[in-house]
mmCIF file of N, CA and C in Angstrom:
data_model
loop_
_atom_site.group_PDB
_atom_site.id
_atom_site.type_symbol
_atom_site.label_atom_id
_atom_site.label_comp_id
_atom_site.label_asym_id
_atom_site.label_seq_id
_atom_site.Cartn_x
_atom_site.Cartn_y
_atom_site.Cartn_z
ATOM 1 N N UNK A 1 0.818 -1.194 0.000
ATOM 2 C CA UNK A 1 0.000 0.000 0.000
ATOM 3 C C UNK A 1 0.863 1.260 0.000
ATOM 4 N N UNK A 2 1.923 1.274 0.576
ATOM 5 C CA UNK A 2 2.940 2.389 0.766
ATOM 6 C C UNK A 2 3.605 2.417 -0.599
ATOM 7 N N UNK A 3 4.014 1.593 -1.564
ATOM 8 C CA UNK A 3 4.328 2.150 -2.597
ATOM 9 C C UNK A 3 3.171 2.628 -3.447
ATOM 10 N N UNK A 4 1.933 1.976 -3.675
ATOM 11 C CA UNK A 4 0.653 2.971 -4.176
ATOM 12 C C UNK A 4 0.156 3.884 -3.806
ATOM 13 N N UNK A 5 0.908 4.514 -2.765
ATOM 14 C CA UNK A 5 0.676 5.985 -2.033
ATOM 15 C C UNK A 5 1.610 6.772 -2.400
ATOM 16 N N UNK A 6 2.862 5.984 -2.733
ATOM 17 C CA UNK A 6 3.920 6.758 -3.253
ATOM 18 C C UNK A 6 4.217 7.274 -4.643
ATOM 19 N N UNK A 7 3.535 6.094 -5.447
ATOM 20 C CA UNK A 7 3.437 6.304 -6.902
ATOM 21 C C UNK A 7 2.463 7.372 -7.157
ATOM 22 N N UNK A 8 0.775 7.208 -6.267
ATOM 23 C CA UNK A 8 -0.509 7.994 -6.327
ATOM 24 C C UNK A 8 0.708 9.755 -5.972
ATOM 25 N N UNK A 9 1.414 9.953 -4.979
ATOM 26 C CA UNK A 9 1.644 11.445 -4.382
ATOM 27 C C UNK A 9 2.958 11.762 -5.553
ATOM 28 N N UNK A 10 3.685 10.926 -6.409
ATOM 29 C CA UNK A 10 4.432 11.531 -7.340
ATOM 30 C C UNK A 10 4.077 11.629 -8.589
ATOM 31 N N UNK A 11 2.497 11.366 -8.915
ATOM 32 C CA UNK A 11 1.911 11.536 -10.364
ATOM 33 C C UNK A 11 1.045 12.681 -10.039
ATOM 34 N N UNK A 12 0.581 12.894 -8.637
ATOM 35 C CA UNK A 12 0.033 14.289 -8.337
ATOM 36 C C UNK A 12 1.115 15.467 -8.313
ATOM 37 N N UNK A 13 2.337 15.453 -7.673
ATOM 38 C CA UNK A 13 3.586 16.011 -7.925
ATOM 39 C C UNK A 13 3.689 16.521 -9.366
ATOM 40 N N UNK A 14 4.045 15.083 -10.371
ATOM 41 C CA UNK A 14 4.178 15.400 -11.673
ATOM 42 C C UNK A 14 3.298 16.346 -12.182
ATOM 43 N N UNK A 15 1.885 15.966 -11.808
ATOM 44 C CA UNK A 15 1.064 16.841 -12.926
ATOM 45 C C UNK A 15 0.851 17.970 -12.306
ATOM 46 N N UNK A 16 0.612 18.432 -11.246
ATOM 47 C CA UNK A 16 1.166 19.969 -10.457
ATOM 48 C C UNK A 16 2.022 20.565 -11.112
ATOM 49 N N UNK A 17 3.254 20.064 -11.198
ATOM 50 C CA UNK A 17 4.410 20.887 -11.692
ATOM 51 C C UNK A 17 4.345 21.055 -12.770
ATOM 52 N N UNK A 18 3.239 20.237 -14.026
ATOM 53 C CA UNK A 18 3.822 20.143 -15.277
ATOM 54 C C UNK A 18 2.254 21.114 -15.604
ATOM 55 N N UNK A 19 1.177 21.787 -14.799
ATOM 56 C CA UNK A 19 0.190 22.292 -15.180
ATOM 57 C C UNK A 19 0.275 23.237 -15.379
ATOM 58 N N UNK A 20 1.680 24.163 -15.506
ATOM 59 C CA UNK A 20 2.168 25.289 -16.888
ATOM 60 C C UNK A 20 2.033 24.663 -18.314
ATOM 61 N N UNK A 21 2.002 23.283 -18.427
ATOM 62 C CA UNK A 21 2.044 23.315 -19.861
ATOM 63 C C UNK A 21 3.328 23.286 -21.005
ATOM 64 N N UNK A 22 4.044 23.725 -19.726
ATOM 65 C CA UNK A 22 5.502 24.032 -19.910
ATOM 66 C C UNK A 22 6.336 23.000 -19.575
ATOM 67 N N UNK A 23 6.836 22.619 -18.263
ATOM 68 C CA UNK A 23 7.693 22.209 -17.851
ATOM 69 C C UNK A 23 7.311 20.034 -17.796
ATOM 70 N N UNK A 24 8.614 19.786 -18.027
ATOM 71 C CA UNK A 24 8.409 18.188 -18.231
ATOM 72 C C UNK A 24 8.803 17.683 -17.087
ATOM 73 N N UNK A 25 8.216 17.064 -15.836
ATOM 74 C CA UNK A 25 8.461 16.907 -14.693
ATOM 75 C C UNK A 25 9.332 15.031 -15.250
ATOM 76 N N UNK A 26 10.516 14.752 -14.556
ATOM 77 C CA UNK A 26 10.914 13.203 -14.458
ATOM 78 C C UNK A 26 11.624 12.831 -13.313
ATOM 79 N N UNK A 27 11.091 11.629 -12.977
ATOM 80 C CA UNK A 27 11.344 11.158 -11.771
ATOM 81 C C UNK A 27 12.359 9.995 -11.999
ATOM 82 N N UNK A 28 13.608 10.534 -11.223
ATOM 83 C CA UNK A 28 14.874 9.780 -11.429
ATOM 84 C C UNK A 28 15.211 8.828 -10.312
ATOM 85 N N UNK A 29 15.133 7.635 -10.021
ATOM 86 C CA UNK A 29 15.401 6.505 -8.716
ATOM 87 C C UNK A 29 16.754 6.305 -9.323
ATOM 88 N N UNK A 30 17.867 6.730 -8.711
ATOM 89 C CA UNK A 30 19.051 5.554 -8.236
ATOM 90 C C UNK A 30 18.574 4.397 -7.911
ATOM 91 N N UNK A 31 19.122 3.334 -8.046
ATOM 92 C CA UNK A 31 18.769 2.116 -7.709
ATOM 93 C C UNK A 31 19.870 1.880 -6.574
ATOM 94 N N UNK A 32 19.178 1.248 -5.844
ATOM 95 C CA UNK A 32 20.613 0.663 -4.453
ATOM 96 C C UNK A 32 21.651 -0.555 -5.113
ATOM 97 N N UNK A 33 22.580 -0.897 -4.568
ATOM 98 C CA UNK A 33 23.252 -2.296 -5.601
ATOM 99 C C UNK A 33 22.355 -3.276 -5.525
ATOM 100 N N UNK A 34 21.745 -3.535 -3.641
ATOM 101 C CA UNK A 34 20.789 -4.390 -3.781
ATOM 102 C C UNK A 34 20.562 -4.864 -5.052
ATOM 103 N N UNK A 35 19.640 -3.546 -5.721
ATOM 104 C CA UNK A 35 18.418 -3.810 -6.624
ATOM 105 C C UNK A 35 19.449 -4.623 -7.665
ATOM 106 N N UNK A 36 20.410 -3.507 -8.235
ATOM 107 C CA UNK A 36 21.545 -3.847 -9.433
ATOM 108 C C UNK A 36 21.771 -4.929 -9.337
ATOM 109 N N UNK A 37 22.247 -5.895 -8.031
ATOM 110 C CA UNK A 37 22.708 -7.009 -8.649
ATOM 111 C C UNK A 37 22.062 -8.081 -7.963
ATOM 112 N N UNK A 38 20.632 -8.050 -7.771
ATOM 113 C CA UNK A 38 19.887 -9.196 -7.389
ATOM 114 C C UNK A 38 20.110 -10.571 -7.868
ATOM 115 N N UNK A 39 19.892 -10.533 -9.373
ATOM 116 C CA UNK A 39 19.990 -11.579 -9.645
ATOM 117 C C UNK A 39 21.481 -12.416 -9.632
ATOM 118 N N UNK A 40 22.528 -11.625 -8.500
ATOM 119 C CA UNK A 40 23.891 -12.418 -8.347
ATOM 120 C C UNK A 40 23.932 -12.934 -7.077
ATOM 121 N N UNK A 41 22.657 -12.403 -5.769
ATOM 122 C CA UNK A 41 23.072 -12.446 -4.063
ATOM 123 C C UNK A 41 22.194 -14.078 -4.299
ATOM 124 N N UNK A 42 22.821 -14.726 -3.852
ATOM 125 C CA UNK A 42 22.928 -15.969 -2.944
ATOM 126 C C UNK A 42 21.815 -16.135 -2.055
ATOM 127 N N UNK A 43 21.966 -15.228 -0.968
ATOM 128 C CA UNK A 43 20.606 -14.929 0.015
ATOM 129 C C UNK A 43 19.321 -14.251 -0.459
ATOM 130 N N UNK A 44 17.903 -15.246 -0.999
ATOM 131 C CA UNK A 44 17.300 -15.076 -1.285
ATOM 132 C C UNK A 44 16.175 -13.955 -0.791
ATOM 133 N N UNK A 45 16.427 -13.615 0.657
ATOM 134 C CA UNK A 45 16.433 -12.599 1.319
ATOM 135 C C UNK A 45 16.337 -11.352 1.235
ATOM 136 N N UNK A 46 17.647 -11.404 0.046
ATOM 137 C CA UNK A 46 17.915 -9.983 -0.378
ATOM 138 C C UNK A 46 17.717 -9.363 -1.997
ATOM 139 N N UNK A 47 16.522 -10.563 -2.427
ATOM 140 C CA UNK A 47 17.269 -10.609 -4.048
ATOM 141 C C UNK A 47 15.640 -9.928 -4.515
ATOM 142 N N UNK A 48 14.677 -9.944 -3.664
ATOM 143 C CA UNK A 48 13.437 -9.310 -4.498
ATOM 144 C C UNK A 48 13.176 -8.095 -3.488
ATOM 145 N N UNK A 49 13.951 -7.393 -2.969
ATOM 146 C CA UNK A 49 13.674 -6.318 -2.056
ATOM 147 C C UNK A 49 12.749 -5.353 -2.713
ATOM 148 N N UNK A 50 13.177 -5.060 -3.860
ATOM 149 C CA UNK A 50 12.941 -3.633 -4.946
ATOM 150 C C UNK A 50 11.776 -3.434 -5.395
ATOM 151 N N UNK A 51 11.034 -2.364 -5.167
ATOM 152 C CA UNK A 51 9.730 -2.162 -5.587
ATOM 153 C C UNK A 51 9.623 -1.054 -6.842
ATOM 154 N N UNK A 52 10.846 -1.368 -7.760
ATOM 155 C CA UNK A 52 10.511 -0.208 -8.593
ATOM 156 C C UNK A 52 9.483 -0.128 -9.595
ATOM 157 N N UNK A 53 9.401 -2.020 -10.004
ATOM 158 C CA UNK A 53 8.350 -2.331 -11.104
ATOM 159 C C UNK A 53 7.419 -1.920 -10.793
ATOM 160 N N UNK A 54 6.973 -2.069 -9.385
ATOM 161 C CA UNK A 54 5.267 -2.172 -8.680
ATOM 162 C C UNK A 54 5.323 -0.348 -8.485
ATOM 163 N N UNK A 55 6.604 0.592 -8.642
ATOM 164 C CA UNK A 55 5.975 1.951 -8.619
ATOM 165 C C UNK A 55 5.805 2.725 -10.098
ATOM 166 N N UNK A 56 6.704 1.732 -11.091
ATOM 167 C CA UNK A 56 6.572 2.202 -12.319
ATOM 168 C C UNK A 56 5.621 1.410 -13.014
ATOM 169 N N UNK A 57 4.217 0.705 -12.494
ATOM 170 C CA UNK A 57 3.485 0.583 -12.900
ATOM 171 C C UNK A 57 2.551 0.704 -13.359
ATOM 172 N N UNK A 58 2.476 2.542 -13.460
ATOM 173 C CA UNK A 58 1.384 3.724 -14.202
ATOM 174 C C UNK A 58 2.622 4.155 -15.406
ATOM 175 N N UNK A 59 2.104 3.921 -16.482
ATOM 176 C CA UNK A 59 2.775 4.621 -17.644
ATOM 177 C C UNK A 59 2.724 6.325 -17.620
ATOM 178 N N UNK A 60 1.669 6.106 -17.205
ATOM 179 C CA UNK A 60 1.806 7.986 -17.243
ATOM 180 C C UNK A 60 2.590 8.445 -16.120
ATOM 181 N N UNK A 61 3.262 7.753 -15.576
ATOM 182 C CA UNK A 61 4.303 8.441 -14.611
ATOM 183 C C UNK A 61 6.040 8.565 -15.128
ATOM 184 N N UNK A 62 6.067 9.583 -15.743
ATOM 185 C CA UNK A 62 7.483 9.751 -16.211
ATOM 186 C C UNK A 62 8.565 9.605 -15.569
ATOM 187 N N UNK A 63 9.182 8.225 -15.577
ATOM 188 C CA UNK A 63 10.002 7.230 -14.514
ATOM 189 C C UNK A 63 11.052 6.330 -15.317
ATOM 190 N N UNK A 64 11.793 6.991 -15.551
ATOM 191 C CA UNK A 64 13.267 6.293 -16.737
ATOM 192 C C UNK A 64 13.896 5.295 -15.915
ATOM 193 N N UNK A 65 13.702 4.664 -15.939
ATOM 194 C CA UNK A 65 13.667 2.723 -15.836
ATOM 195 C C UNK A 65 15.394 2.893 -15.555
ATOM 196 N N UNK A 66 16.167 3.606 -14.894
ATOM 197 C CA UNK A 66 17.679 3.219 -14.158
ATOM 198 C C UNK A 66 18.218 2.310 -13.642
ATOM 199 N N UNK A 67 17.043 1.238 -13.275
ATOM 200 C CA UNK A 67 17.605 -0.118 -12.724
ATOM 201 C C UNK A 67 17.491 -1.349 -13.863
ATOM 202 N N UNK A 68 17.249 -0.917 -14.548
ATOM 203 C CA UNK A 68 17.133 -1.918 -15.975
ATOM 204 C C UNK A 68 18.081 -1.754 -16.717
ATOM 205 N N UNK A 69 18.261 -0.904 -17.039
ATOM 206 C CA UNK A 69 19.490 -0.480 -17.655
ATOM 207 C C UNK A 69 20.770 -0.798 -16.955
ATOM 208 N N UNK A 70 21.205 -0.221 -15.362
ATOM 209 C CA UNK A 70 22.128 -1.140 -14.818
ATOM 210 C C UNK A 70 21.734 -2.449 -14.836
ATOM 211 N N UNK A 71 20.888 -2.940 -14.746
ATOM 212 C CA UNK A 71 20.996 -4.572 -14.381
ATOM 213 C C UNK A 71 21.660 -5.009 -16.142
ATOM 214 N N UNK A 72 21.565 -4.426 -16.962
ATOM 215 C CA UNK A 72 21.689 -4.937 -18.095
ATOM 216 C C UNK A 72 22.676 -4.507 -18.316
ATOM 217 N N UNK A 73 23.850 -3.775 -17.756
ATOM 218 C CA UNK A 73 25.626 -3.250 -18.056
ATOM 219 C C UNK A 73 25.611 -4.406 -17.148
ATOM 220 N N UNK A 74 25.367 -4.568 -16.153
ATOM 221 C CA UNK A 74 25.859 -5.767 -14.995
ATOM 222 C C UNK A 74 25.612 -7.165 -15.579
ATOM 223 N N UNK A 75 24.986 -7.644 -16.448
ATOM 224 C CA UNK A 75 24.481 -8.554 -16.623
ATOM 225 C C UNK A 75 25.641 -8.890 -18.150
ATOM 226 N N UNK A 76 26.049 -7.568 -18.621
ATOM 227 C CA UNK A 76 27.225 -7.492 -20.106
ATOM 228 C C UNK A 76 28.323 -7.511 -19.326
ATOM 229 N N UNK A 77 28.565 -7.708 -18.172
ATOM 230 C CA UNK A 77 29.597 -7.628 -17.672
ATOM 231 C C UNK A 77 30.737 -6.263 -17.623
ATOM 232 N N UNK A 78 29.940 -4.985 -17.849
ATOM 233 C CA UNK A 78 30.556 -3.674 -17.717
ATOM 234 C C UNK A 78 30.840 -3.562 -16.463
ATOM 235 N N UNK A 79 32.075 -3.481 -16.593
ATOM 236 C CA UNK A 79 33.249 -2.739 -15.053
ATOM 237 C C UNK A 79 32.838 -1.181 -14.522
ATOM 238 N N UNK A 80 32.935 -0.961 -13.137
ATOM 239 C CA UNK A 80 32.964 0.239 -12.905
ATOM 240 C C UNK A 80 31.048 0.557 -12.563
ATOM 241 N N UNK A 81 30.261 -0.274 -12.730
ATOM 242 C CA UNK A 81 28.927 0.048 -12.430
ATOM 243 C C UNK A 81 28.573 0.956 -11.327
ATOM 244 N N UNK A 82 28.942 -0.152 -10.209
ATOM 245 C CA UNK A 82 29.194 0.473 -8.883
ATOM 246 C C UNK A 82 30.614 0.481 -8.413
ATOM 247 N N UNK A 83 30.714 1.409 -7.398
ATOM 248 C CA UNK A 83 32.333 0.918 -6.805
ATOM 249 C C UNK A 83 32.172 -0.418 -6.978
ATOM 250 N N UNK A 84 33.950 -1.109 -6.119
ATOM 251 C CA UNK A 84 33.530 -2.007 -5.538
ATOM 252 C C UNK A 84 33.125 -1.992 -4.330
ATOM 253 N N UNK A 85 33.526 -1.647 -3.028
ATOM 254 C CA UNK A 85 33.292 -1.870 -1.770
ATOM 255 C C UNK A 85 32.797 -0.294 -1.253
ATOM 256 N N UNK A 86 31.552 -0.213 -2.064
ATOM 257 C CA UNK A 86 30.763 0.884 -1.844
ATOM 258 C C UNK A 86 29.286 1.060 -2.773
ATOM 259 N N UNK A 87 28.907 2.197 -2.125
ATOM 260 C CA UNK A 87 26.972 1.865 -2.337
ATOM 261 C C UNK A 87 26.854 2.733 -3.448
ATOM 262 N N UNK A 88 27.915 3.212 -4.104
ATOM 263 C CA UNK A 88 27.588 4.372 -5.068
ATOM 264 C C UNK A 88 28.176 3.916 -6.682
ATOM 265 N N UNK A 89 27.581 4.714 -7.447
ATOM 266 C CA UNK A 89 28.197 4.442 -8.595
ATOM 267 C C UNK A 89 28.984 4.839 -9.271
ATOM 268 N N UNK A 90 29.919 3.488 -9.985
ATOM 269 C CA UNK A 90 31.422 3.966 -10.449
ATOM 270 C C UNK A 90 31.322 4.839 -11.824
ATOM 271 N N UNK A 91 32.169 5.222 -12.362
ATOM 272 C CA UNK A 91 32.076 6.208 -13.318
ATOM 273 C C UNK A 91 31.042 5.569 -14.661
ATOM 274 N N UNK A 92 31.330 4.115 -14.866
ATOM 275 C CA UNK A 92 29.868 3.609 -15.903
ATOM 276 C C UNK A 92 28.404 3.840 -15.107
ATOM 277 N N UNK A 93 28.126 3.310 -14.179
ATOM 278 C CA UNK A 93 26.982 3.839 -13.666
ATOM 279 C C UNK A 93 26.828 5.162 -14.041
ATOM 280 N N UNK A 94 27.160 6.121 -13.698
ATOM 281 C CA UNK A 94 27.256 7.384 -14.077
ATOM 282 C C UNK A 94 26.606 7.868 -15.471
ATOM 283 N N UNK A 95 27.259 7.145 -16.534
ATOM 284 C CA UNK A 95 26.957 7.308 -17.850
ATOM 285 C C UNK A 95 25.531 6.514 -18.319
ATOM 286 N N UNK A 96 25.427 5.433 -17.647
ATOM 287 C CA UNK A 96 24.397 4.456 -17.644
ATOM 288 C C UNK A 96 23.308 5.192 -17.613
ATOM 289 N N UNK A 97 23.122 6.089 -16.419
ATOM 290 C CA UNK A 97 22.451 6.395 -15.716
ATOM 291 C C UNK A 97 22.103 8.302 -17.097
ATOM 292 N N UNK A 98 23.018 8.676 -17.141
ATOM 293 C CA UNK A 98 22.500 9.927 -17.608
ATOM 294 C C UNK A 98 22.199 9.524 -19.416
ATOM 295 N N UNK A 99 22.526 8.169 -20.041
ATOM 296 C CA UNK A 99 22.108 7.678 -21.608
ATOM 297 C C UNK A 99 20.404 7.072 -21.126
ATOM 298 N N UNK A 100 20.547 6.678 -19.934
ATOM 299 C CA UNK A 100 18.784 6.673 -19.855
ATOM 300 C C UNK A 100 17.849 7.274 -20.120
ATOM 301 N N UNK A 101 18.739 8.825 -19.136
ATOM 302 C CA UNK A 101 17.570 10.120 -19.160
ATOM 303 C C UNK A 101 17.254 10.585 -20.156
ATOM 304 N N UNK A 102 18.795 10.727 -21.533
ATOM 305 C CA UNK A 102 18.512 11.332 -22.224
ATOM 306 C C UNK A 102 17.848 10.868 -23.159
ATOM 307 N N UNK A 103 18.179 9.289 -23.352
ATOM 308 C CA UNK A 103 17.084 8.380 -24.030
ATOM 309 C C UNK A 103 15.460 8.564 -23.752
ATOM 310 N N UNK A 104 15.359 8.628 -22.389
ATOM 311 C CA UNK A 104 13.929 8.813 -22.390
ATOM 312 C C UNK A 104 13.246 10.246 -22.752
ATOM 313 N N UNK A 105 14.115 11.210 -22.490
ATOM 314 C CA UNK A 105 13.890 12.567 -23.040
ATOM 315 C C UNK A 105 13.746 12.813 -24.330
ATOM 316 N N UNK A 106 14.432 11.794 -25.539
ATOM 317 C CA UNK A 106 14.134 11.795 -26.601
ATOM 318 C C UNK A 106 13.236 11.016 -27.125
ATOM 319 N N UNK A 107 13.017 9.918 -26.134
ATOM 320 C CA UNK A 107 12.202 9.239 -26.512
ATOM 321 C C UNK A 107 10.555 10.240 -26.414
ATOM 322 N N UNK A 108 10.283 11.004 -25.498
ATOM 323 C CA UNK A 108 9.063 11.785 -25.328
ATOM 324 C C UNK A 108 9.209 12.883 -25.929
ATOM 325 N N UNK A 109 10.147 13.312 -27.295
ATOM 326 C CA UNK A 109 9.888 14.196 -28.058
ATOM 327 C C UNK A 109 11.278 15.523 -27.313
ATOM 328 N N UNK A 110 11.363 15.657 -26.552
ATOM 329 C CA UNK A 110 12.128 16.618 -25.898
ATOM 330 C C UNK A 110 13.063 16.457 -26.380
ATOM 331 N N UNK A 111 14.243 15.965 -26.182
ATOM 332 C CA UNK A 111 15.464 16.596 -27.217
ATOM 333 C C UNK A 111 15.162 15.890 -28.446
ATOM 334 N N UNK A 112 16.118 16.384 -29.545
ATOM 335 C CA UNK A 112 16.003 16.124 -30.558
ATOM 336 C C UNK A 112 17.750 16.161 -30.932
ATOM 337 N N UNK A 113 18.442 15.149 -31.911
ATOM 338 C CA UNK A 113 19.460 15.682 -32.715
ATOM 339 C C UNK A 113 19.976 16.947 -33.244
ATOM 340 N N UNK A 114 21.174 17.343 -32.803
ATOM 341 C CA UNK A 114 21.284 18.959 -33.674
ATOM 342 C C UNK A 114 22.418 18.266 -34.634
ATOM 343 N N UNK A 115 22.135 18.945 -35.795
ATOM 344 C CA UNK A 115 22.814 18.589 -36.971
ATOM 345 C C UNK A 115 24.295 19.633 -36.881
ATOM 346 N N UNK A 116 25.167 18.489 -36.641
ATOM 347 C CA UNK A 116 26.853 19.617 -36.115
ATOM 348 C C UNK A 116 27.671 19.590 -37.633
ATOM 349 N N UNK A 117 26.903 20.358 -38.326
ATOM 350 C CA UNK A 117 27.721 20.725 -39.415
ATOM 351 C C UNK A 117 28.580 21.716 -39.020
#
């Protein structure tokens, strides 16, 4: 129930902010490693913690899918995702993480290619 309260108060958020007409509200989750590398922990315990599916389960909530995308450098075996012996992300995470946004930003019409003649 607490994540359908959470998803319900950030699609009211979204459309508040975006009722200029103007502005494109997106909601960015870091993922914990947890989430990133579930499908590698041993302790079953720890491997379905993540509720991102069950909050990105309204399409109309503009929510660029960051843990899919890492799970899928982690899963190609890209170095540098996360540290190692730390909760943050290494310089690929980083990039992972901002080819999402901009993917999804183009994907909803917002940026576009500039032609660098």
């Amino acid at each position: 129930q607490q994540v359908d309260s959470i998803r319900c108060g950030l699609i009211n958020l979204q459309n508040r902010i975006q009722a200029n007409g103007v502005t494109f509200f997106v909601i960015l989750i870091a993922p914990d490693k947890l989430t990133a590398y579930a499908d590698y922990i041993t302790d079953r315990d720890f491997t379905q913690i993540s509720r991102l599916d069950r909050l990105a389960s309204d399409p109309g909530l503009h929510l660029p899918r960051v843990d899919l995308a890492l799970k899928k450098a982690i899963d190609a075996g890209v170095k540098d995702v996360y540290l190692p012996d730390d909760t943050h992300w290494g310089s690929a995470g980083y990039k992972i993480a901002a080819d999402t946004l901009v993917g999804y930003l183009k994907e909803k019409g917002l940026l576009v290619e500039r032609n660098q003649n």
